Short mmCIF file of C-alpha atoms and ligand atoms in Angstrom, two decimals:
data_model
loop_
_atom_site.label_atom_id
_atom_site.label_comp_id
_atom_site.label_asym_id
_atom_site.label_seq_id
_atom_site.Cartn_x
_atom_site.Cartn_y
_atom_site.Cartn_z
CA MET A 9 0.00 0.00 0.00
CA ALA A 10 1.32 3.45 -0.76
CA PHE A 11 0.01 6.51 1.04
CA SER A 12 -1.48 9.16 -1.11
CA GLU A 13 0.89 12.09 -1.42
CA GLY A 14 -1.96 14.50 -0.68
CA LYS A 15 -2.86 12.82 2.57
CA PHE A 16 0.76 12.58 3.64
CA GLN A 17 1.39 16.29 2.96
CA ASP A 18 -1.77 17.14 4.86
CA VAL A 19 -0.64 15.23 7.97
CA LEU A 20 2.94 16.48 7.69
CA SER A 21 1.89 20.10 7.36
CA GLU A 22 0.11 19.88 10.72
CA PHE A 23 3.52 19.64 12.38
CA ALA A 24 5.19 22.48 10.47
CA ALA A 25 6.80 25.10 12.71
CA THR A 26 7.83 27.90 10.36
CA THR A 27 10.08 30.78 11.37
CA ASP A 28 7.05 33.08 11.53
CA PHE A 29 5.20 30.65 13.75
CA ILE A 30 8.05 30.24 16.25
CA LYS A 31 8.59 34.03 16.30
CA GLU A 32 4.97 34.44 17.20
CA VAL A 33 5.27 31.78 19.92
CA ALA A 34 8.37 33.48 21.40
CA THR A 35 6.61 36.85 21.38
CA ASN A 36 3.47 35.45 22.97
CA PHE A 37 5.55 33.61 25.53
CA GLN A 38 7.27 36.82 26.60
CA LYS A 39 3.91 38.63 26.71
CA ASP A 40 2.46 35.88 28.89
CA LEU A 41 5.48 36.17 31.20
CA GLN A 42 4.89 39.88 31.53
CA ILE A 43 1.20 39.34 32.22
CA GLY A 44 2.09 36.73 34.84
CA LEU A 45 4.59 39.01 36.57
CA ARG A 46 1.79 41.53 37.06
CA ASP A 47 -0.82 38.91 37.98
CA PRO A 48 0.01 35.19 37.81
CA LYS A 49 -3.69 34.28 37.55
CA SER A 50 -3.98 36.04 34.19
CA SER A 51 -1.14 34.14 32.56
CA SER A 52 -1.53 30.65 31.11
CA MET A 53 1.65 29.82 33.05
CA ARG A 54 1.55 29.42 36.81
CA MET A 55 4.76 31.41 37.45
CA LEU A 56 5.35 29.92 40.88
CA LYS A 57 7.71 31.51 43.37
CA SER A 58 10.48 29.20 44.57
CA TYR A 59 11.72 31.36 47.47
CA VAL A 60 15.31 30.88 46.41
CA GLY A 61 17.80 32.79 44.26
CA LEU A 62 21.13 31.62 42.84
CA PRO A 63 23.81 29.90 44.95
CA THR A 64 27.26 31.42 45.43
CA GLY A 65 29.06 28.18 44.55
CA LYS A 66 30.61 28.19 48.00
CA GLU A 67 27.95 26.03 49.67
CA THR A 68 29.45 23.11 51.57
CA GLY A 69 28.41 20.15 53.73
CA GLU A 70 26.73 16.76 53.37
CA PHE A 71 23.06 16.63 52.45
CA LEU A 72 20.38 14.18 51.44
CA ALA A 73 18.64 14.78 48.14
CA LEU A 74 15.32 13.23 47.20
CA ASP A 75 14.61 13.49 43.50
CA PHE A 76 10.97 12.70 42.77
CA GLY A 77 9.09 13.56 39.63
CA GLY A 78 9.90 11.33 36.69
CA THR A 79 9.67 7.62 36.17
CA ASN A 80 12.39 6.94 38.74
CA VAL A 81 12.82 8.10 42.30
CA ARG A 82 16.38 8.69 43.42
CA VAL A 83 17.81 9.44 46.83
CA LEU A 84 21.38 10.65 47.05
CA ARG A 85 23.82 11.58 49.74
CA ILE A 86 25.86 14.42 48.36
CA LYS A 87 28.87 16.15 49.81
CA LEU A 88 29.14 19.74 48.58
CA GLU A 89 32.76 20.81 48.58
CA GLY A 90 32.34 24.43 47.44
CA GLU A 91 33.91 26.00 44.32
CA GLY A 92 31.32 24.14 42.28
CA ARG A 93 32.67 20.75 43.37
CA TYR A 94 30.70 17.91 44.92
CA GLU A 95 30.83 14.19 45.53
CA VAL A 96 27.97 11.71 45.41
CA ILE A 97 28.52 9.48 48.43
CA LYS A 98 25.58 7.19 47.93
CA LYS A 99 22.80 6.83 45.42
CA VAL A 100 19.74 4.62 45.49
CA GLY A 101 16.87 4.63 43.05
CA GLU A 102 13.87 2.65 41.91
CA PRO A 103 11.09 3.14 39.38
CA LEU A 104 7.67 4.25 40.59
CA ILE A 105 6.03 1.66 38.44
CA ILE A 106 7.00 -1.81 37.29
CA PRO A 107 4.08 -3.04 35.16
CA GLY A 108 2.64 -6.24 36.55
CA LYS A 109 4.54 -5.83 39.84
CA TYR A 110 3.62 -2.54 41.44
CA ASP A 111 2.38 0.92 40.54
CA TYR A 112 2.62 3.96 42.81
CA ILE A 113 1.35 6.47 40.26
CA GLY A 114 -1.87 4.96 38.96
CA LYS A 115 -5.45 5.67 40.03
CA ASN A 116 -5.47 2.60 42.29
CA SER A 117 -2.41 3.55 44.29
CA THR A 118 -2.58 5.61 47.50
CA ALA A 119 -0.64 8.56 48.91
CA ASP A 120 0.43 6.38 51.85
CA GLU A 121 1.91 3.76 49.55
CA MET A 122 3.65 6.37 47.43
CA PHE A 123 5.23 8.24 50.35
CA GLY A 124 5.96 4.99 52.17
CA PHE A 125 7.97 3.97 49.10
CA LEU A 126 9.90 7.27 49.25
CA ALA A 127 10.59 6.79 52.96
CA ARG A 128 11.91 3.29 52.29
CA LEU A 129 14.36 4.63 49.71
CA ILE A 130 15.47 7.36 52.10
CA ASP A 131 16.04 4.70 54.77
CA GLU A 132 18.19 2.78 52.31
CA ALA A 133 20.20 5.89 51.43
CA ILE A 134 21.00 6.55 55.10
CA ASP A 135 21.85 2.86 55.65
CA GLY A 136 19.15 2.56 58.30
CA ASP A 137 20.94 5.12 60.51
CA HIS A 138 18.14 6.60 62.63
CA SER A 139 20.26 8.83 64.81
CA THR A 140 22.64 11.05 62.75
CA LYS A 141 20.90 14.25 61.65
CA PHE A 142 20.47 14.60 57.88
CA TYR A 143 19.15 17.74 56.19
CA LEU A 144 17.09 16.84 53.14
CA GLY A 145 16.49 18.78 49.95
CA HIS A 146 13.51 17.53 47.97
CA THR A 147 13.09 17.97 44.26
CA PHE A 148 9.37 17.64 43.61
CA SER A 149 8.64 18.02 39.92
CA PHE A 150 5.00 19.01 39.78
CA PRO A 151 3.19 22.36 39.94
CA SER A 152 3.12 23.33 43.61
CA THR A 153 2.45 26.53 45.50
CA GLN A 154 4.95 27.65 48.07
CA ASP A 155 5.01 30.34 50.76
CA ASP A 156 8.54 29.50 51.74
CA LEU A 157 11.39 27.29 50.61
CA ASN A 158 10.41 24.39 52.81
CA ASN A 159 6.79 23.66 51.97
CA ALA A 160 5.05 22.91 48.72
CA LYS A 161 1.41 22.14 48.14
CA LEU A 162 0.69 20.08 45.02
CA ILE A 163 -1.74 21.97 42.77
CA ILE A 164 -2.32 19.24 40.22
CA TRP A 165 -0.60 16.09 39.03
CA THR A 166 0.92 16.22 35.54
CA LYS A 167 2.65 13.65 33.30
CA GLU A 168 -0.36 11.33 33.72
CA PHE A 169 0.35 10.71 37.44
CA ALA A 170 -2.96 9.91 39.12
CA THR A 171 -2.31 8.84 42.74
CA PRO A 172 -5.32 9.98 44.80
CA GLY A 173 -4.86 11.94 48.02
CA VAL A 174 -1.87 14.07 47.09
CA GLU A 175 -3.35 16.97 45.09
CA GLY A 176 -4.04 19.88 47.45
CA LYS A 177 -1.73 18.45 50.13
CA VAL A 178 1.56 19.79 51.48
CA VAL A 179 4.02 17.16 50.29
CA ASN A 180 6.33 17.76 53.24
CA ASP A 181 3.56 16.68 55.62
CA LEU A 182 3.03 13.48 53.67
CA LEU A 183 6.76 12.80 53.64
CA LEU A 184 7.26 13.55 57.34
CA ASP A 185 4.35 11.28 58.15
CA ALA A 186 5.83 8.45 56.12
CA LEU A 187 9.28 8.95 57.65
CA LYS A 188 7.77 8.85 61.11
CA LYS A 189 5.96 5.61 60.35
CA ARG A 190 9.35 4.06 59.57
CA GLY A 191 10.83 5.44 62.78
CA ILE A 192 12.97 8.01 60.94
CA GLU A 193 13.00 11.26 62.91
CA ASN A 194 16.57 12.32 62.15
CA VAL A 195 15.91 13.27 58.52
CA VAL A 196 14.91 16.93 58.43
CA PRO A 197 13.41 18.23 55.16
CA VAL A 198 14.52 21.86 54.74
CA ALA A 199 13.86 22.71 51.10
CA VAL A 200 11.45 21.68 48.34
CA ILE A 201 12.15 22.77 44.80
CA ASN A 202 10.93 22.04 41.31
CA ASP A 203 13.30 20.01 39.10
CA THR A 204 13.84 23.01 36.80
CA VAL A 205 14.94 25.04 39.82
CA ALA A 206 17.24 22.17 40.79
CA VAL A 207 18.82 22.23 37.34
CA LEU A 208 19.36 25.97 37.54
CA LEU A 209 20.88 25.75 41.04
CA SER A 210 23.12 22.89 40.00
CA ALA A 211 24.36 24.63 36.84
CA ALA A 212 24.81 27.99 38.58
CA TYR A 213 26.74 26.27 41.39
CA GLN A 214 29.24 25.06 38.82
CA GLN A 215 29.52 27.95 36.39
CA SER A 216 28.60 31.58 35.84
CA GLU A 217 26.18 33.16 33.34
CA VAL A 218 23.32 30.71 33.91
CA TYR A 219 19.91 32.20 34.72
CA THR A 220 17.53 29.66 33.20
CA GLY A 221 16.98 25.99 34.04
CA SER A 222 14.85 23.62 32.04
CA ILE A 223 13.71 20.03 31.90
CA TYR A 224 13.16 18.56 28.46
CA ALA A 225 12.24 14.94 29.17
CA THR A 226 9.07 12.97 30.01
CA GLY A 227 7.70 16.37 31.01
CA HIS A 228 8.73 19.87 30.09
CA ASN A 229 9.12 23.03 32.09
CA THR A 230 11.47 25.96 32.61
CA CYS A 231 12.39 28.37 35.40
CA TYR A 232 14.43 31.56 35.35
CA LEU A 233 15.93 34.07 37.72
CA GLU A 234 13.62 37.09 37.97
CA SER A 235 15.72 39.98 39.23
CA SER A 236 12.77 42.16 40.20
CA ILE A 237 11.48 39.76 42.91
CA LYS A 238 13.42 39.44 46.14
CA ASP A 239 13.23 36.56 48.59
CA PRO A 240 12.32 38.04 51.97
CA LYS A 241 14.37 35.36 53.74
CA GLY A 242 17.29 36.08 51.43
CA PHE A 243 18.11 32.53 50.36
CA GLY A 244 20.43 32.98 47.42
CA GLN A 245 21.31 35.92 45.25
CA GLY A 246 20.20 37.86 42.19
CA GLY A 247 16.44 37.87 42.81
CA MET A 248 14.05 34.93 42.95
CA ILE A 249 13.78 31.91 40.70
CA LEU A 250 10.33 31.59 39.18
CA ASN A 251 9.11 28.14 38.22
CA LEU A 252 7.09 29.04 35.17
CA GLU A 253 5.20 25.76 34.78
CA CYS A 254 5.33 26.62 31.11
CA GLY A 255 4.16 23.13 30.23
CA ASN A 256 0.82 24.81 30.74
CA PHE A 257 1.55 27.64 28.27
CA MET A 258 -1.48 27.85 25.97
CA LYS A 259 -1.02 30.88 23.76
CA LEU A 260 -0.28 28.98 20.59
CA THR A 261 -2.50 27.15 18.15
CA PRO A 262 -2.49 23.38 18.57
CA ASN A 263 -2.98 21.13 15.55
CA ARG A 264 -5.77 18.57 15.32
CA PHE A 265 -3.55 15.78 16.70
CA ASP A 266 -2.67 17.95 19.71
CA VAL A 267 -6.36 18.56 20.26
CA ALA A 268 -7.24 14.86 20.07
CA LEU A 269 -4.37 13.88 22.37
CA ASP A 270 -5.41 16.44 24.94
CA ARG A 271 -9.02 15.29 24.81
CA ASN A 272 -8.03 11.70 25.62
CA SER A 273 -5.48 12.56 28.29
CA GLU A 274 -5.73 12.22 32.07
CA LYS A 275 -6.19 16.01 32.43
CA PRO A 276 -7.84 17.57 29.35
CA GLY A 277 -7.18 21.29 28.95
CA GLU A 278 -4.04 21.18 31.11
CA GLN A 279 -0.39 21.22 30.05
CA ARG A 280 -1.11 21.95 26.39
CA PHE A 281 2.45 23.03 25.60
CA GLU A 282 3.94 20.01 27.38
CA LYS A 283 1.63 17.76 25.38
CA MET A 284 3.06 19.23 22.15
CA VAL A 285 6.73 18.92 23.03
CA SER A 286 7.64 16.45 25.76
CA GLY A 287 8.82 12.86 25.62
CA ARG A 288 5.75 11.52 27.39
CA TYR A 289 3.54 12.69 24.52
CA MET A 290 5.56 12.82 21.30
CA GLY A 291 5.14 9.08 20.75
CA GLU A 292 1.39 9.44 21.11
CA LEU A 293 1.23 12.24 18.55
CA PHE A 294 3.30 10.13 16.19
CA SER A 295 1.06 7.09 16.81
CA MET A 296 -2.07 9.05 15.95
CA ALA A 297 -0.56 10.53 12.80
CA VAL A 298 0.70 7.12 11.63
CA ALA A 299 -2.73 5.59 12.31
CA GLU A 300 -4.27 8.24 10.08
CA LEU A 301 -1.79 7.54 7.29
CA LEU A 302 -2.50 3.82 7.56
CA ASP A 303 -6.26 4.37 7.72
CA SER A 304 -6.28 2.39 10.93
CA ASP A 305 -8.64 2.68 13.91
CA LYS A 306 -6.12 0.99 16.15
CA LYS A 307 -4.35 2.86 18.93
CA PHE A 308 -0.64 2.38 18.28
CA ASP A 309 1.85 2.82 21.10
CA PHE A 310 5.04 4.25 19.64
CA THR A 311 7.23 5.82 22.30
CA SER A 312 9.73 8.64 21.92
CA ILE A 313 12.43 5.97 22.10
CA ASP A 314 10.91 4.25 19.05
CA MET A 315 10.83 7.64 17.35
CA SER A 316 14.53 8.14 18.09
CA GLU A 317 15.37 4.74 16.67
CA ILE A 318 13.37 5.33 13.51
CA VAL A 319 14.97 8.70 12.77
CA SER A 320 18.42 7.28 13.51
CA ASP A 321 18.02 4.59 10.86
CA ASP A 322 20.24 5.82 8.05
CA SER A 323 20.35 2.50 6.20
CA GLU A 324 19.35 2.44 2.55
CA ASN A 325 16.33 0.20 3.08
CA LEU A 326 15.38 1.48 6.52
CA GLU A 327 15.37 -2.07 7.92
CA ARG A 328 15.36 -1.06 11.60
CA ALA A 329 12.62 1.51 11.04
CA ALA A 330 10.59 -1.06 9.09
CA ALA A 331 10.91 -3.60 11.91
CA ILE A 332 9.74 -1.12 14.56
CA ILE A 333 6.84 0.08 12.44
CA GLU A 334 5.80 -3.49 11.66
CA GLU A 335 6.01 -4.48 15.32
CA LYS A 336 3.86 -1.55 16.39
CA THR A 337 1.33 -1.47 13.54
CA GLY A 338 1.42 -4.94 12.02
CA ALA A 339 1.96 -3.29 8.60
CA LYS A 340 4.77 -4.21 6.23
CA LEU A 341 5.45 -0.99 4.38
CA GLU A 342 7.12 -0.21 1.07
CA LEU A 343 10.32 1.81 1.22
CA ALA A 344 8.62 4.96 -0.12
CA ASP A 345 6.11 4.84 2.75
CA LEU A 346 8.78 4.09 5.33
CA LYS A 347 10.62 7.20 4.18
CA LYS A 348 7.46 9.24 4.63
CA ILE A 349 6.93 7.91 8.14
CA LYS A 350 10.51 8.79 8.97
CA GLU A 351 9.90 12.29 7.61
CA LEU A 352 6.80 12.64 9.77
CA ASP A 353 8.78 11.45 12.80
CA GLU A 354 11.43 14.11 12.09
CA ALA A 355 8.80 16.80 11.74
CA ILE A 356 7.34 16.03 15.18
CA ILE A 357 10.78 16.12 16.83
CA VAL A 358 11.82 19.28 14.99
CA ARG A 359 8.57 21.03 15.93
CA SER A 360 9.15 20.13 19.55
CA ALA A 361 12.71 21.51 19.55
CA ARG A 362 11.66 24.70 17.79
CA LEU A 363 8.76 25.36 20.16
CA VAL A 364 10.91 24.77 23.22
CA THR A 365 13.51 27.17 21.81
CA SER A 366 10.82 29.83 21.32
CA SER A 367 10.05 29.61 25.03
CA TYR A 368 13.75 30.00 25.90
CA VAL A 369 13.93 33.05 23.66
CA GLY A 370 10.85 34.54 25.33
CA ILE A 371 12.77 34.33 28.62
CA VAL A 372 15.99 35.73 27.12
CA TRP A 373 14.03 38.74 25.80
CA GLN A 374 12.30 39.19 29.11
CA ARG A 375 15.56 39.21 31.07
CA ALA A 376 17.03 41.69 28.58
CA ASN A 377 13.98 43.87 29.18
CA GLY A 378 14.37 45.74 25.91
CA GLY A 379 18.12 46.24 26.49
CA GLU A 380 21.11 44.29 25.36
CA ILE A 381 20.94 40.51 25.50
CA GLU A 382 23.47 39.15 28.02
CA THR A 383 25.79 36.26 27.31
CA GLN A 384 24.17 33.24 28.90
CA HIS A 385 23.70 29.50 29.01
CA VAL A 386 20.31 27.88 29.35
CA ALA A 387 20.88 24.80 31.52
CA VAL A 388 18.84 21.82 30.38
CA ASP A 389 18.47 18.29 31.70
CA GLY A 390 16.39 15.46 30.35
CA SER A 391 16.43 12.50 28.04
CA VAL A 392 14.80 14.25 25.09
CA TYR A 393 17.39 17.03 25.15
CA GLU A 394 20.26 14.68 25.82
CA LYS A 395 19.42 11.73 23.63
CA MET A 396 16.82 12.43 20.98
CA PRO A 397 18.37 12.92 17.54
CA LEU A 398 17.78 16.30 15.84
CA VAL A 399 16.87 18.10 19.06
CA GLN A 400 20.06 19.99 19.91
CA GLU A 401 20.86 20.97 16.31
CA ASN A 402 17.33 22.31 15.84
CA ILE A 403 17.51 24.29 19.07
CA ASN A 404 20.65 25.98 17.74
CA LYS A 405 19.04 26.61 14.36
CA ALA A 406 15.96 28.13 15.96
CA PHE A 407 18.11 30.37 18.21
CA THR A 408 19.72 31.77 15.04
CA GLU A 409 16.35 32.33 13.37
CA LEU A 410 14.92 34.06 16.43
CA LEU A 411 17.89 35.98 17.77
CA GLY A 412 19.92 36.75 14.64
CA LYS A 413 23.45 37.84 15.58
CA ASP A 414 22.59 37.70 19.29
CA ALA A 415 22.31 33.92 18.92
CA ALA A 416 26.08 33.88 19.46
CA LYS A 417 25.46 34.97 23.05
CA VAL A 418 22.98 32.26 23.98
CA ASP A 419 23.38 28.52 24.08
CA THR A 420 22.04 25.49 25.91
CA ILE A 421 24.21 23.31 28.14
CA LEU A 422 23.47 19.85 29.46
CA ASP A 423 23.16 19.73 33.22
CA ASN A 424 23.11 16.01 33.71
CA GLY A 425 21.72 14.84 37.04
CA GLY A 426 21.03 18.38 38.19
CA SER A 427 17.79 17.33 39.88
CA GLY A 428 19.64 15.61 42.73
CA LEU A 429 22.54 18.02 43.08
CA GLY A 430 20.19 21.02 43.01
CA ALA A 431 18.19 19.58 45.91
CA ALA A 432 21.36 19.26 48.00
CA ILE A 433 22.36 22.83 47.12
CA ALA A 434 18.90 24.11 48.10
CA ALA A 435 19.21 22.30 51.43
CA ALA A 436 22.64 23.86 51.97
CA MET A 437 21.25 27.31 51.18
CA ALA A 438 18.35 26.77 53.57
CA VAL A 439 20.52 25.88 56.56
CA SER A 440 23.38 28.28 55.91
C1 BGC B 4 5.60 19.52 35.74
C2 BGC B 4 6.74 20.43 36.13
C3 BGC B 4 8.06 19.73 35.89
C4 BGC B 4 8.14 19.17 34.49
C5 BGC B 4 9.40 18.39 34.24
C6 BGC B 4 5.80 18.98 34.35
O1 BGC B 4 4.81 18.06 34.04
O2 BGC B 4 4.39 20.22 35.80
O3 BGC B 4 6.63 20.83 37.47
O4 BGC B 4 9.09 20.64 36.09
O5 BGC B 4 7.05 18.30 34.28
O6 BGC B 4 9.55 17.33 35.11
#
């Protein structure tokens, strides 16, 4: 079977992200930031205060870091040595879900089970030592309101998490409760931060000229240092880091696949930007578009990892791509069709990278505030950024399209593992 060219072009064009389109997105993103700075309720982004600024790089001491928010939970014991140096003394980690075995994030799980699981990992990380005092920094990667650095109330689950009994609760209370149940009273949580904030703290601890931190992975979000807001308690320098929760940015037109995906998701109407760009959803967009090309009613389950493998297949006959597509759809396709599916795959990845770059540029413009753009690095962590083919090169390309000669002043840097290190730094800042 060969797809009709007309149908293919129609589907492909849905994922086009032209220069004009990404310019408009960057402009609207900056406008929404400005609206949010005046009144967060009027912006599509939540613009949440983190109650922390940048570290000095001189923070020292041993801290516990709980990194919770993706597929895996990690607990680390980290020794900060100052001058941007650190040592990971111990690291434990386990997935939140092993299909067929356990599931702490589904509708049938409970808050007690979820936080009990976290407490067990913490116990493992401290080798069952229930007497030495440990200060804990907690990276909690979901939209949460804070009134200080140490408490965060979950507004809403994202990334298809659905555990009942956590939304609306102060996560510190749930954690303390679970620790107590295990007889752990020597672990003292002192800071809760979003993972984007953790990435920014971690990168800024190690180098200068970093004001923006971003996660580009299962989920997507970005934070930046807003110089005009000061932390009354004075944790950190340069102003206050705002967790934008820009996965919820909505001032851009979704295509019909985005609309359908949103409609069938756990939380329709929420996280529209995240659903267009992040790893959790790209495979679903691709699955829907492929189903349309194949005239199939079936729900395929391509993941972003499958997408990476398909686009990486540079062989003449696209054997690897053909095998994945056959496994997922049952269809044996001709080479011409395989090439089209690969092109569609590329278009979805490239759109994602270009949209994410537009949001970075919106922040760069906002920090410049009409003046000169400063030399800066946007610190990014996450599997999509790190591993997905085409992503980094298309971010650079989009920077050039959007910033012209100023693109030379802005780049992205990988901040691998920043979620854990950032939590330890936040803890150090809180007790200093
Ligand atoms: C959450 C953010 C988080 C991002 C990356 C989003 O779904 O709302 O808080 O930073 O995922 O983990």
